[in-house]
Short mmCIF file of C-alpha atoms in Angstrom, two decimals:
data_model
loop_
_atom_site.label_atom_id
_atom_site.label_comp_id
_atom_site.label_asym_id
_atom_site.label_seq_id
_atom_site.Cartn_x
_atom_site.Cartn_y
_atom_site.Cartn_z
CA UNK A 94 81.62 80.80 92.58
CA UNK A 95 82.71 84.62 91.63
CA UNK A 96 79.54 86.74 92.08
CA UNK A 97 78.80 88.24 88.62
CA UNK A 98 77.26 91.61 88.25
CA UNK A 99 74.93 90.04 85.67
CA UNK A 100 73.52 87.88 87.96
CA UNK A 101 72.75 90.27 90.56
CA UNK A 102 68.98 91.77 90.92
CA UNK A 103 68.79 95.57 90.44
CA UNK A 104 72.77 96.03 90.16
CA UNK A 105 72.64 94.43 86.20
CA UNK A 106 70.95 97.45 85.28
CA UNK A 107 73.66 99.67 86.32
CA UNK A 108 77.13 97.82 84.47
CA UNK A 109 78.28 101.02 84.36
CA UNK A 110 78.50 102.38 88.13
CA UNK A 111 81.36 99.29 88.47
CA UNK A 112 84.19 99.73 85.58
CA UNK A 113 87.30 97.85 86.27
CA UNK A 114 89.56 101.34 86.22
CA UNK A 115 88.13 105.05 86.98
CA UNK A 116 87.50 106.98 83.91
CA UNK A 117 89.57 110.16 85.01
CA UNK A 118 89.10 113.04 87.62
CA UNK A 119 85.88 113.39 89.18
CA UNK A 120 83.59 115.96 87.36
CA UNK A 121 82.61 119.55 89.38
CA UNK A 122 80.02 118.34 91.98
CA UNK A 123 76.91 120.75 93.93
CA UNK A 124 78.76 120.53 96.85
CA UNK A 125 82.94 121.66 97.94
CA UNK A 126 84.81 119.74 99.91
CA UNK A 127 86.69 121.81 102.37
CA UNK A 128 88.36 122.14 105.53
CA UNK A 129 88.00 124.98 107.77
CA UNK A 130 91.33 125.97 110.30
CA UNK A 131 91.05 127.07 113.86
CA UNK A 132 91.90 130.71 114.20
CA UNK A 133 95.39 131.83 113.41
CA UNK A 134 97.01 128.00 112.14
CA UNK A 135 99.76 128.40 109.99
CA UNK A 136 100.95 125.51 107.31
CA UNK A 137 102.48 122.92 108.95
CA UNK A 138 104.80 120.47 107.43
CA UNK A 139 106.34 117.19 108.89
CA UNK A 140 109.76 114.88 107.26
CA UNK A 141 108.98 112.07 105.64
CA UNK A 142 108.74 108.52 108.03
CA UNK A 143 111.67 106.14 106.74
CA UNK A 144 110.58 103.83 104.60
CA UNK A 145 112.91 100.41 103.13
CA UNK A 146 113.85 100.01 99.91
CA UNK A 147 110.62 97.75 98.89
CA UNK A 148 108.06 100.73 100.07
CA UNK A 149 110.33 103.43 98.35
CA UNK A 150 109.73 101.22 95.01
CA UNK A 151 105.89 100.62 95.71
CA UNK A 152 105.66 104.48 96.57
CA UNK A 153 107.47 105.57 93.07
CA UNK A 154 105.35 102.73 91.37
CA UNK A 155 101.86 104.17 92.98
CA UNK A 156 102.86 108.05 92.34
CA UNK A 157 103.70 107.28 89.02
CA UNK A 158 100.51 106.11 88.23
CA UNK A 159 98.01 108.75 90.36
CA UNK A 160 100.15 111.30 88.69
CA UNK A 161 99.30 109.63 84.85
CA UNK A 162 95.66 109.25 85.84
CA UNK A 163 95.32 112.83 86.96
CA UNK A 164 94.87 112.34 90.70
CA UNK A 165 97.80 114.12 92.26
CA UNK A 166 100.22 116.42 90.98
CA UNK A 167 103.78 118.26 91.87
CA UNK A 168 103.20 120.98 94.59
CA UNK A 169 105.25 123.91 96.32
CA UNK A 170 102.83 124.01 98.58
CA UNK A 171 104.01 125.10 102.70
CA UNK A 172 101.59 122.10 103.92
CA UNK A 173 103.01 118.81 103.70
CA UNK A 174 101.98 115.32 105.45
CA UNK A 175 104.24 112.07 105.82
CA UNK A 176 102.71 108.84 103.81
CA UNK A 177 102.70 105.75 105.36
CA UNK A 178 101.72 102.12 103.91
CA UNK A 179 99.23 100.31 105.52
CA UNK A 180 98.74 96.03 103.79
CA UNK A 181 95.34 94.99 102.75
CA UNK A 182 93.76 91.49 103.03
CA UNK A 183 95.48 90.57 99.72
CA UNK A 184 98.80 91.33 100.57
CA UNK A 185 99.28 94.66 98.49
CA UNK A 186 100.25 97.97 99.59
CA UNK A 187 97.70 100.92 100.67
CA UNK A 188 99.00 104.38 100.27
CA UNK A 189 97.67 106.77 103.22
CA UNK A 190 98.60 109.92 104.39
CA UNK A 191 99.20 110.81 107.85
CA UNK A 192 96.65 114.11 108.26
CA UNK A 193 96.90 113.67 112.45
CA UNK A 194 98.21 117.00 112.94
CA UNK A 195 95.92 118.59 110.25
CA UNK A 196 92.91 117.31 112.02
CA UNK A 197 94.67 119.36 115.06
CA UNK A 198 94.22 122.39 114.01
CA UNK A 199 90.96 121.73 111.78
CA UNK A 200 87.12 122.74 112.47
CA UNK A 201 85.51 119.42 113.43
CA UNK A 202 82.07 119.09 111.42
CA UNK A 203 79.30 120.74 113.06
CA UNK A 204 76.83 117.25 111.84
CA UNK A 205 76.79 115.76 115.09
CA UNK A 206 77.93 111.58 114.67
CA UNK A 207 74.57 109.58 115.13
CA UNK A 208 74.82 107.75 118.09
CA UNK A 209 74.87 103.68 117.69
CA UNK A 210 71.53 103.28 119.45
CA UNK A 211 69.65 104.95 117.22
CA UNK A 212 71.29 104.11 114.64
CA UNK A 213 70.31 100.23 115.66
CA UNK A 214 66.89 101.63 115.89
CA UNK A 215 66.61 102.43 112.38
CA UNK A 216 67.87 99.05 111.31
CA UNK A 217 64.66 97.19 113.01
CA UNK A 218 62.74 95.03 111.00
CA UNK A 219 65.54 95.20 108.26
CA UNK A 220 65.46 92.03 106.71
CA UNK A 221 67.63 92.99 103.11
CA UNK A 222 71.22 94.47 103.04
CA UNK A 223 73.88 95.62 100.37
CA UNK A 224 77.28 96.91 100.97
CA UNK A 225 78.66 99.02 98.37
CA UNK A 226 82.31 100.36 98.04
CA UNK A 227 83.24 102.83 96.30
CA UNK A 228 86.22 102.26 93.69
CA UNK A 229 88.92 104.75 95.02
CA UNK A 230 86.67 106.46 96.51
CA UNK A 231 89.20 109.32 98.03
CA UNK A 232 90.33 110.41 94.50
CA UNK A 233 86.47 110.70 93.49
CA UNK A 234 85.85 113.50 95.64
CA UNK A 235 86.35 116.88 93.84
CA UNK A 236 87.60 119.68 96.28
CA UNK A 237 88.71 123.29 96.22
CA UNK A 238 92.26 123.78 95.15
CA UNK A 239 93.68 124.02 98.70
CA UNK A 240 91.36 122.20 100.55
CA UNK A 241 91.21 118.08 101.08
CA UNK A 242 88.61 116.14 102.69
CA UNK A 243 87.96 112.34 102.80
CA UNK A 244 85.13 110.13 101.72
CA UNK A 245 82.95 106.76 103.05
CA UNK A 246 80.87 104.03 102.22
CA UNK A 247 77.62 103.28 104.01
CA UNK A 248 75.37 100.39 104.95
CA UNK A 249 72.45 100.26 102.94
CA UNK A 250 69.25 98.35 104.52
CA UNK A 251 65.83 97.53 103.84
CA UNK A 252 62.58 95.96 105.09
CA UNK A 253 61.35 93.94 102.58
CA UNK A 254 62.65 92.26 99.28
CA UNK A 255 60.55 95.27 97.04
CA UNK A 256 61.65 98.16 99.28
CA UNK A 257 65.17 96.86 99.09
CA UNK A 258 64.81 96.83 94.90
CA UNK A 259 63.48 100.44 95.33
CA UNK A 260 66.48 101.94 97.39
CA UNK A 261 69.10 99.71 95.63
CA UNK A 262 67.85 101.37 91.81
CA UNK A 263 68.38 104.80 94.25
CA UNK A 264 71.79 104.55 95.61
CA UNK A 265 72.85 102.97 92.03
CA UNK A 266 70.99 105.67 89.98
CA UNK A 267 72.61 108.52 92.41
CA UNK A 268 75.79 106.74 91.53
CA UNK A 269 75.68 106.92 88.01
CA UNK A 270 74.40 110.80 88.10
CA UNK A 271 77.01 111.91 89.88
CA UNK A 272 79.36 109.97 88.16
CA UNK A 273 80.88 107.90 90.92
CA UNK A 274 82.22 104.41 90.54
CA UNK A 275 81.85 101.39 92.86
CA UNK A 276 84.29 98.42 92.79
CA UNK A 277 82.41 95.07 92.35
CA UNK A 278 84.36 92.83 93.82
CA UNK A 279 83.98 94.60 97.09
CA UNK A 280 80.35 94.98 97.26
CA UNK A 281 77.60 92.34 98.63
CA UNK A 282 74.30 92.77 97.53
CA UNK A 283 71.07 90.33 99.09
CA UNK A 284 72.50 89.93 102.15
CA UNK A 285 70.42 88.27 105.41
CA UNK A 286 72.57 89.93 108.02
CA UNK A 287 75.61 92.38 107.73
CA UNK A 288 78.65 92.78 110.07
CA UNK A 289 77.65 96.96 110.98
CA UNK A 290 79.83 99.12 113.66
CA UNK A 291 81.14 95.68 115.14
CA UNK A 292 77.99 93.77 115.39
CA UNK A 293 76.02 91.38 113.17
CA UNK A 294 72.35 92.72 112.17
CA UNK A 295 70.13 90.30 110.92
CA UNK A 296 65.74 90.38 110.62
CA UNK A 297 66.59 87.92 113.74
CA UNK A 298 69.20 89.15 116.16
CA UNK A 299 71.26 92.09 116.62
CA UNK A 300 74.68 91.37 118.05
#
């Protein structure tokens, strides 16, 4: 059977963190999104990869669109980045854009990566998990005009069926305050074990 939102504990309360279409342009978060450059980097810009006829059509179709929704818009800026198409599961096209020699010349974070291990050590005991996935989530991040930056989901875990309930209403309450959406059909709530960093965590076995 299709999972229905209504039937799900916690996540009923919240229809409206999962509409089937974004309402618009993210509103003006806390927090910018921006990417520092090494020392003296200058714009760099790179000619489009080749694409056949079908991708030329899919990218027109899919620029169309993020340009009536508000997402993109036409530039003259001196930075410019190939796109590439990458397929999903169902077939369809993914849009991406190929930042590799951006992320040259950029400021890595200073937020050190938590290391797996202790990451693993925070997930024992863990005996409830939901995966939530945010609906578009790169064009729900609101950055400064000349910056970009990217966006994730996370793993969300917890010990027992009422502390699970408690930081479910969280995640879905933060959600709806800051007005970001979540795509349904992608998410799995009540789970007994989770695929996580290329392992399967369960209350029984890590592996």
């Amino acid at each position: 059977d299709v999972p229905s939102i209504h039937d799900q504990p916690i996540v009923s309360e919240f229809p409206d963190v999962f509409p089937d279409e974004l309402p618009g342009i993210p509103p003006i978060y806390e927090v910018e999104f921006n990417i520092e450059l090494i020392s003296g980097a200058e714009p760099i810009t790179k000619a489009p990869y080749r694409m056949a006829l079908i991708e030329l059509k899919e990218l027109k179709d899919q620029l169309q669109e993020l340009l009536e929704r508000g997402f993109i818009r036409p530039s003259v800026s001196p930075w410019g980045a190939p796109v590439v198409f990458v397929k999903k599961k169902d077939g369809s096209m993914r849009l991406c854009i190929d930042y590799r020699e951006l992320n040259k010349i950029t400021i890595r974070n200073r937020c050190p990566i938590p290391r797996i291990d202790d990451l693993f050590d925070q997930l024992q005991g863990a005996m409830h998990f939901s995966k939530i996935d945010l609906r578009l989530g790169y064009h729900q991040l609101r950055v400064r005009e000349q910056d970009i930056d990217k966006t994730a989901f996370r793993t969300l875990f917890s010990k027992s069926k009422e502390e699970h309930e408690d930081h479910l209403r969280t995640v879905l309450q933060t959600l709806r305050r800051e007005k970001l959406y979540a795509k349904f059909s992608k998410c799995e709530f009540w789970l007994s074990s989770v695929a996580f960093l290329g392992h399967i965590v369960s209350a029984e076995l890590q592996h």
